Amino acid sequence: MAKGEVSSMSRTVIEPLSQFDLSSHSRATTIRSLAVATSPSDPQHAFLYVGTYSGTLFSLSTNLNNSASSNGSDHPKHNGGTGESTFLHKLSFQRSVSVGDSPVESIFVLVELGKVLVLSEGSLFLVDSELTNHAARLSFPKGVSVVARRVRSGAESEGSGEQASSSSGGGGQRFLKRLGSGVRVNGLRVNKEGEAHGEGNSVFAVVAGKRLLLVELVLGGGGTGSLVILKEIQFVDGVISTMVWLDDSIIVGTANGYSLISSVTGQSGVIFSLPDVSRPPRLKLLRKEWRVLLLVDNVGIIVDPHGQPVGGSLVFRHGLDSVEEISSYVVIVSDGKIELYHKRSGSCVQVLPFGGEGIGPCIVASEEDRGGKLVAVATATKVVCYQKLRSEEQIKDLLRKKNYKGAVSLVEELEAEGEMPKDLLSFVHAQVGFLLLFDLHFEEAVDHFLLSETMQPSEVFPFIMQDPNRWSLLVPRNRYWGLHPPPAPLEVVVDDGLMTIQRASFLRKAGVETIVDNDLFLNPPNRADLLESAIKNISRYLEACREKDLTQSVREGVDTLLMYLYRALNRVEDMERLASSTNWCVVEELEQMLEESGHLRTLAFLCASKGMSSKAVSIWRILARNYSSGLWIDTALNNNNNNIRDSRENLVSGKEIAAAEAAKILEESSDQDLILQHLGWIADISQVLAVKVLTSDRRVVQLNPDEVVTAIDPQKVEILQRFLQWLIEEQDCNDTQLHTLYALSLAKSAIEAFESENLDSGNTESTSGISIFQTSVRKRLQVFLQSSDLYDPEEVLDLIEGSELWLEKAILYRRLGQETLVLQILALKLEDSEAAEEYCAEIGRPDAYMQLLEMYLDPQDGKEPMFNAAVRLLHNHGESLDPLQVLEKLSPDMPLQLASETLLRMFRARVHHHHQGQVLHNSFLTDGLP
């Protein structure tokens, strides 16, 4: 069971509307019964019927729009001792009529019939709703103690006119058929159904003595009426003291407990029994849900039309005198107080005093309408009418009291019950967020902002940037319900909030209650901490808004102002991440701020993301220069200021990062002038990055090779070589001038490298100290000279003529067809016998081998004969040489043993070659015979 708690769910559901003092009309009687009804022709006009112990029926009226506090701000005041309500309109007295000398026990307002049915002295009386005629006693057996009107759930029985649709030919016909065709009028059986009822009838269950009768009220001419007994049901389980008739189920209460009786079959069954010691049973029809509330002492159990419990039980805080229903709440009165309990949660949401303690039993009544807005409470001599606040007013009241959780819960309840549109919850979340923001609870405020689906990101713009600004016209002029001040910069919000807390503190010391949060008094906030929290949480909201589908102008505002907030918190990483990603920042709004604050990296990233390549690269150039001069210290890189070595490394790293970021931009740029303008300083920091810029395939239009070659610093030889290599090898460039230039550049570098090696000046190949190539320059030169046919070999040869690059010379002479020079270089300079023999084979003439042999035997220039090489040549290619010519060329200085072996090997090879020729010749002749 859920026990009612006022504090957690307290809300203002109803407020006093008007009152009536019976003693001003009759001092000799007191109030016994009460009923409320709304005029069908004027929903804003309500009638109250008051029955007294002396048998008089009073008619009162009030207007619903006469609420004393329609805005929910000025509630009427109550005098708890006397029960008097000041500032209340008086209920208008209409008429009174005497029913008899006995108390008016029950009143049933038949709105659709314009009649009032009254139970008094065990009899039923009928009077018109305006009380203009005398009360007419209906001809019916006496001893009536309990009456319940049949109510049908569903669309047909909306409001109090459910039985109006049971007039001739409708659902009433079908209901009567289920009861049976034989009915009795005044004890007489009537066989024809149509004679027993007419238009505008109502059906009731009546307890008369020990009999349970189902009757129909039939109006005759002149406004008279009669009761037609439809059915009598036997019930023997105790004396019925309370009763509800819903659909085909009649739920009754006796001293023994609650039972369910079928109006169709007459069968009954026990729902549950009451304890031996308990208060009398009490039933209440809950029209909103079409349920029935069964009371056991101070516990209410809700059942469906079949008697099955549904939902939880309601536990009332005290015993009760009377119970009613209004909207989603159960209303009880006891001991001079009216209490409202939420049906679903079981929480006590409102307590209102209307009279002092010890005033005696009280009565509560409400409209017999699912959408009723009135509830009336009566003491012995006074009636107070309460009006249900509109849902919006209830929510506003909770917000004014800073019961934000309660306000959101109320909206969720109303939305679940279909009483409020779905977008109201988003509206209230936004409203709560703004109220919390001005209460300096920034985290909770943004939590509510994020729960609102209708709040626009531009609504927080005025809290970040002073109006007027670029986005002022985007800010919705929706002040919600006017419960919070107009937007102001966060600094102003914090200052005003602190001033409010200080003012409230003075008031509390003076004994004046305030609604400022107690936590703010116990833990006074610090301005700097509050401002940081505000900026951090508004940033969190804008970050979430970036994922939404927004218009371009709003996106620009979100990202630009988010950058402002990051800057305020000096969140450099977040600034750079936003600037370097896809964003909608407006550069002109941020440029000055970022320059003045020194966040040039962020500005560079931002310019690059917006396609402002020239400005971005220029900023990176400035940063690289500042890193080099020590004017710039990047906290992200220089984490250890005490370590000199680390600082130096970070300076180098900072320059490289600046160059790398600039190179990224230039790699995608097709602006040749921009690229060549910044190529130099990038190359000074990293030749690798410079090469990446020149050889990038990410740009749409490639660079002009001639202009690039001209622009490259002559000292950056490897950059030129790598660029030319890329053009030739990867871009299939066929320009003979570029091929020749590449060859000359490689040759010059090779000469310098060779000379450097001979001087023992180190193993470096370039003045930079670190080569961008993995292979040596001579190897690259040799490969290119052999692979390319488009360079000018004579021009290259002129360059290396006086150098020791003999292999390169051999390659060039070979290109020029200088066979003798090639053989001389291979055989005599390089002493590469294998390469020399391969070249002879390439020439393909026997005289080439003879020429090579002559070189071996007579090297000239004072060089000793190369007998071993000559012997190797004779051994490998003797068959290609003429023996006589060989004998003529042999040097007299050649050792006899080497000469004899050589000649013998040569002759054998010659004979072997001759025999092979004969075999081939004979084989040809044989194969050619027929």
Coordinates of C-alpha atoms in Angstrom, one line a residue, residues 4-204:
G4 CA 0.1 9.5 1.5
E5 CA 2.9 12.0 2.0
V6 CA 2.2 15.7 1.6
S7 CA 5.8 17.0 1.4
S8 CA 7.1 15.2 -1.6
M9 CA 4.0 15.6 -3.9
S10 CA 2.4 18.7 -2.5
R11 CA 0.6 20.8 -5.1
T12 CA -2.4 23.2 -5.3
V13 CA -5.1 21.3 -7.1
I14 CA -8.2 23.2 -5.9
E15 CA -8.8 26.6 -4.4
P16 CA -11.7 28.1 -2.6
L17 CA -14.3 29.7 -4.9
S18 CA -17.4 30.7 -3.0
Q19 CA -19.2 30.0 0.3
F20 CA -22.7 29.9 1.8
D21 CA -23.8 30.4 5.4
L22 CA -27.0 28.5 6.2
S23 CA -27.5 30.3 9.4
S24 CA -28.3 33.5 7.6
H25 CA -31.4 31.7 6.1
S26 CA -32.4 29.3 8.8
R27 CA -31.0 29.1 12.3
A28 CA -33.1 26.1 13.3
T29 CA -31.6 23.4 11.1
T30 CA -28.3 22.0 9.9
I31 CA -27.0 20.5 6.7
R32 CA -27.5 16.8 6.1
S33 CA -26.8 16.2 2.3
L34 CA -25.1 18.0 -0.6
A35 CA -25.0 17.7 -4.4
V36 CA -23.2 19.6 -7.2
A37 CA -24.2 20.0 -10.9
T38 CA -23.2 22.1 -13.8
S39 CA -25.7 23.7 -16.1
P40 CA -25.8 21.9 -19.4
S41 CA -26.5 25.2 -21.2
D42 CA -23.8 27.2 -19.4
P43 CA -20.7 25.1 -18.3
Q44 CA -19.4 28.1 -16.4
H45 CA -22.5 28.1 -14.2
A46 CA -22.9 25.6 -11.4
F47 CA -25.7 24.7 -9.0
L48 CA -25.4 23.3 -5.5
Y49 CA -28.3 21.6 -3.7
V50 CA -28.2 21.5 0.1
G51 CA -30.5 19.2 2.1
T52 CA -31.1 19.8 5.7
Y53 CA -32.2 17.8 8.7
S54 CA -35.5 19.7 8.8
G55 CA -36.4 18.5 5.3
T56 CA -35.7 21.6 3.3
L57 CA -33.9 21.6 0.0
F58 CA -31.9 24.7 -0.9
S59 CA -30.7 25.7 -4.4
L60 CA -27.5 27.7 -4.7
S61 CA -25.5 28.9 -7.7
T62 CA -22.0 30.1 -8.5
N63 CA -19.9 31.1 -11.6
L64 CA -16.8 29.1 -12.2
N65 CA -15.0 32.1 -13.7
N66 CA -15.3 34.0 -10.4
S67 CA -12.0 32.4 -9.2
A68 CA -10.4 34.6 -6.6
S69 CA -7.0 33.6 -7.8
S70 CA -7.1 32.8 -11.4
N71 CA -3.4 33.4 -11.8
G72 CA -2.6 31.2 -8.9
S73 CA -0.8 33.9 -7.0
D74 CA -3.3 35.3 -4.5
H75 CA -5.0 32.4 -2.8
P76 CA -7.9 33.2 -0.4
K77 CA -6.9 33.1 3.2
H78 CA -8.6 30.8 5.7
N79 CA -9.2 31.2 9.4
G80 CA -8.3 27.8 10.7
G81 CA -10.2 28.4 13.9
T82 CA -13.5 29.4 12.5
G83 CA -13.4 27.9 9.1
E84 CA -14.2 31.3 7.5
S85 CA -12.8 32.0 4.1
T86 CA -12.1 35.7 3.4
F87 CA -12.1 37.2 -0.1
L88 CA -14.6 34.6 -1.2
H89 CA -17.7 35.3 -3.3
K90 CA -21.0 34.2 -1.7
L91 CA -22.9 31.4 -3.2
S92 CA -26.0 32.9 -4.7
F93 CA -29.2 31.7 -3.0
Q94 CA -31.8 30.7 -5.6
R95 CA -34.8 29.0 -4.0
S96 CA -35.8 26.5 -1.4
V97 CA -38.5 23.9 -1.2
S98 CA -39.8 21.8 1.7
V99 CA -39.6 18.1 1.1
G100 CA -41.1 17.1 4.5
D101 CA -40.2 17.2 8.1
S102 CA -37.6 14.5 8.0
P103 CA -33.9 14.9 6.9
V104 CA -33.0 15.0 3.3
E105 CA -30.8 11.9 3.2
S106 CA -29.7 11.9 -0.5
I107 CA -29.9 14.2 -3.5
F108 CA -29.7 13.0 -7.1
V109 CA -29.4 15.7 -9.8
L110 CA -30.9 14.5 -13.1
V111 CA -29.4 17.2 -15.3
E112 CA -30.6 15.7 -18.6
L113 CA -34.2 15.5 -17.2
G114 CA -34.1 18.9 -15.4
K115 CA -35.2 17.1 -12.2
V116 CA -33.9 16.4 -8.8
L117 CA -34.6 13.1 -7.0
V118 CA -34.6 13.3 -3.3
L119 CA -34.6 10.5 -0.6
S120 CA -36.3 11.5 2.6
E121 CA -38.3 9.7 5.3
G122 CA -37.9 6.4 3.4
S123 CA -39.6 7.8 0.3
L124 CA -38.5 9.2 -3.0
F125 CA -39.5 12.8 -4.1
L126 CA -39.2 14.4 -7.4
V127 CA -38.8 18.2 -7.9
D128 CA -37.7 20.3 -10.9
S129 CA -34.1 21.5 -10.9
E130 CA -35.1 25.1 -10.3
L131 CA -37.2 24.2 -7.3
T132 CA -40.2 26.1 -8.7
N133 CA -42.8 23.5 -7.7
H134 CA -43.5 21.4 -4.7
A135 CA -41.7 18.2 -4.1
A136 CA -43.9 15.3 -5.4
R137 CA -43.7 12.0 -3.6
L138 CA -43.4 9.1 -6.0
S139 CA -45.7 6.2 -5.7
F140 CA -43.4 3.5 -4.4
P141 CA -43.1 1.2 -1.5
K142 CA -41.8 3.0 1.6
G143 CA -38.8 2.1 3.6
V144 CA -36.2 3.2 0.9
S145 CA -32.8 3.4 2.5
V146 CA -30.3 3.4 -0.3
V147 CA -30.5 4.5 -3.9
A148 CA -27.9 4.2 -6.7
R149 CA -28.2 5.4 -10.2
R150 CA -27.0 3.1 -13.0
V151 CA -23.9 4.4 -14.7
R152 CA -22.5 3.0 -17.9
S153 CA -18.9 3.2 -18.8
G154 CA -17.7 4.2 -22.3
A155 CA -18.5 7.0 -24.7
E156 CA -22.3 6.6 -24.4
S157 CA -22.3 7.4 -20.7
E158 CA -20.0 10.5 -20.7
G159 CA -20.8 12.8 -17.9
S160 CA -24.0 12.8 -16.0
G161 CA -26.2 12.2 -19.0
E162 CA -25.5 8.5 -19.3
Q163 CA -29.1 7.5 -18.9
A164 CA -30.4 10.0 -21.4
S165 CA -29.2 7.7 -24.1
S166 CA -31.2 4.9 -22.6
S167 CA -34.4 6.5 -23.9
S168 CA -36.6 4.8 -26.4
G169 CA -34.9 2.7 -29.0
G170 CA -31.3 2.9 -27.6
G171 CA -29.0 1.0 -25.2
G172 CA -31.8 1.2 -22.6
Q173 CA -33.9 -1.1 -24.8
R174 CA -31.2 -3.7 -24.9
F175 CA -30.6 -3.4 -21.2
L176 CA -34.3 -3.9 -20.4
K177 CA -34.4 -6.9 -22.7
R178 CA -31.5 -8.5 -20.7
L179 CA -33.5 -7.9 -17.5
G180 CA -36.6 -9.7 -18.9
S181 CA -39.8 -8.9 -20.6
G182 CA -42.1 -9.0 -17.6
V183 CA -42.0 -5.8 -15.4
R184 CA -44.4 -4.4 -12.9
V185 CA -45.7 -0.9 -12.5
N186 CA -46.8 -0.1 -9.0
G187 CA -46.9 -3.8 -8.3
L188 CA -48.8 -4.5 -11.6
R189 CA -47.2 -6.6 -14.3
V190 CA -46.9 -4.9 -17.7
N191 CA -46.4 -7.2 -20.7
K192 CA -45.6 -4.5 -23.4
E193 CA -42.2 -3.0 -23.0
G194 CA -43.0 0.2 -24.9
E195 CA -45.8 1.0 -22.5
A196 CA -43.5 1.0 -19.5
H197 CA -41.0 3.7 -20.5
G198 CA -40.6 6.7 -22.6
E199 CA -38.1 9.3 -23.5
G200 CA -35.8 10.8 -20.8
N201 CA -35.8 7.9 -18.4
S202 CA -33.3 6.9 -15.8
V203 CA -32.6 3.5 -14.1
F204 CA -31.9 3.1 -10.4

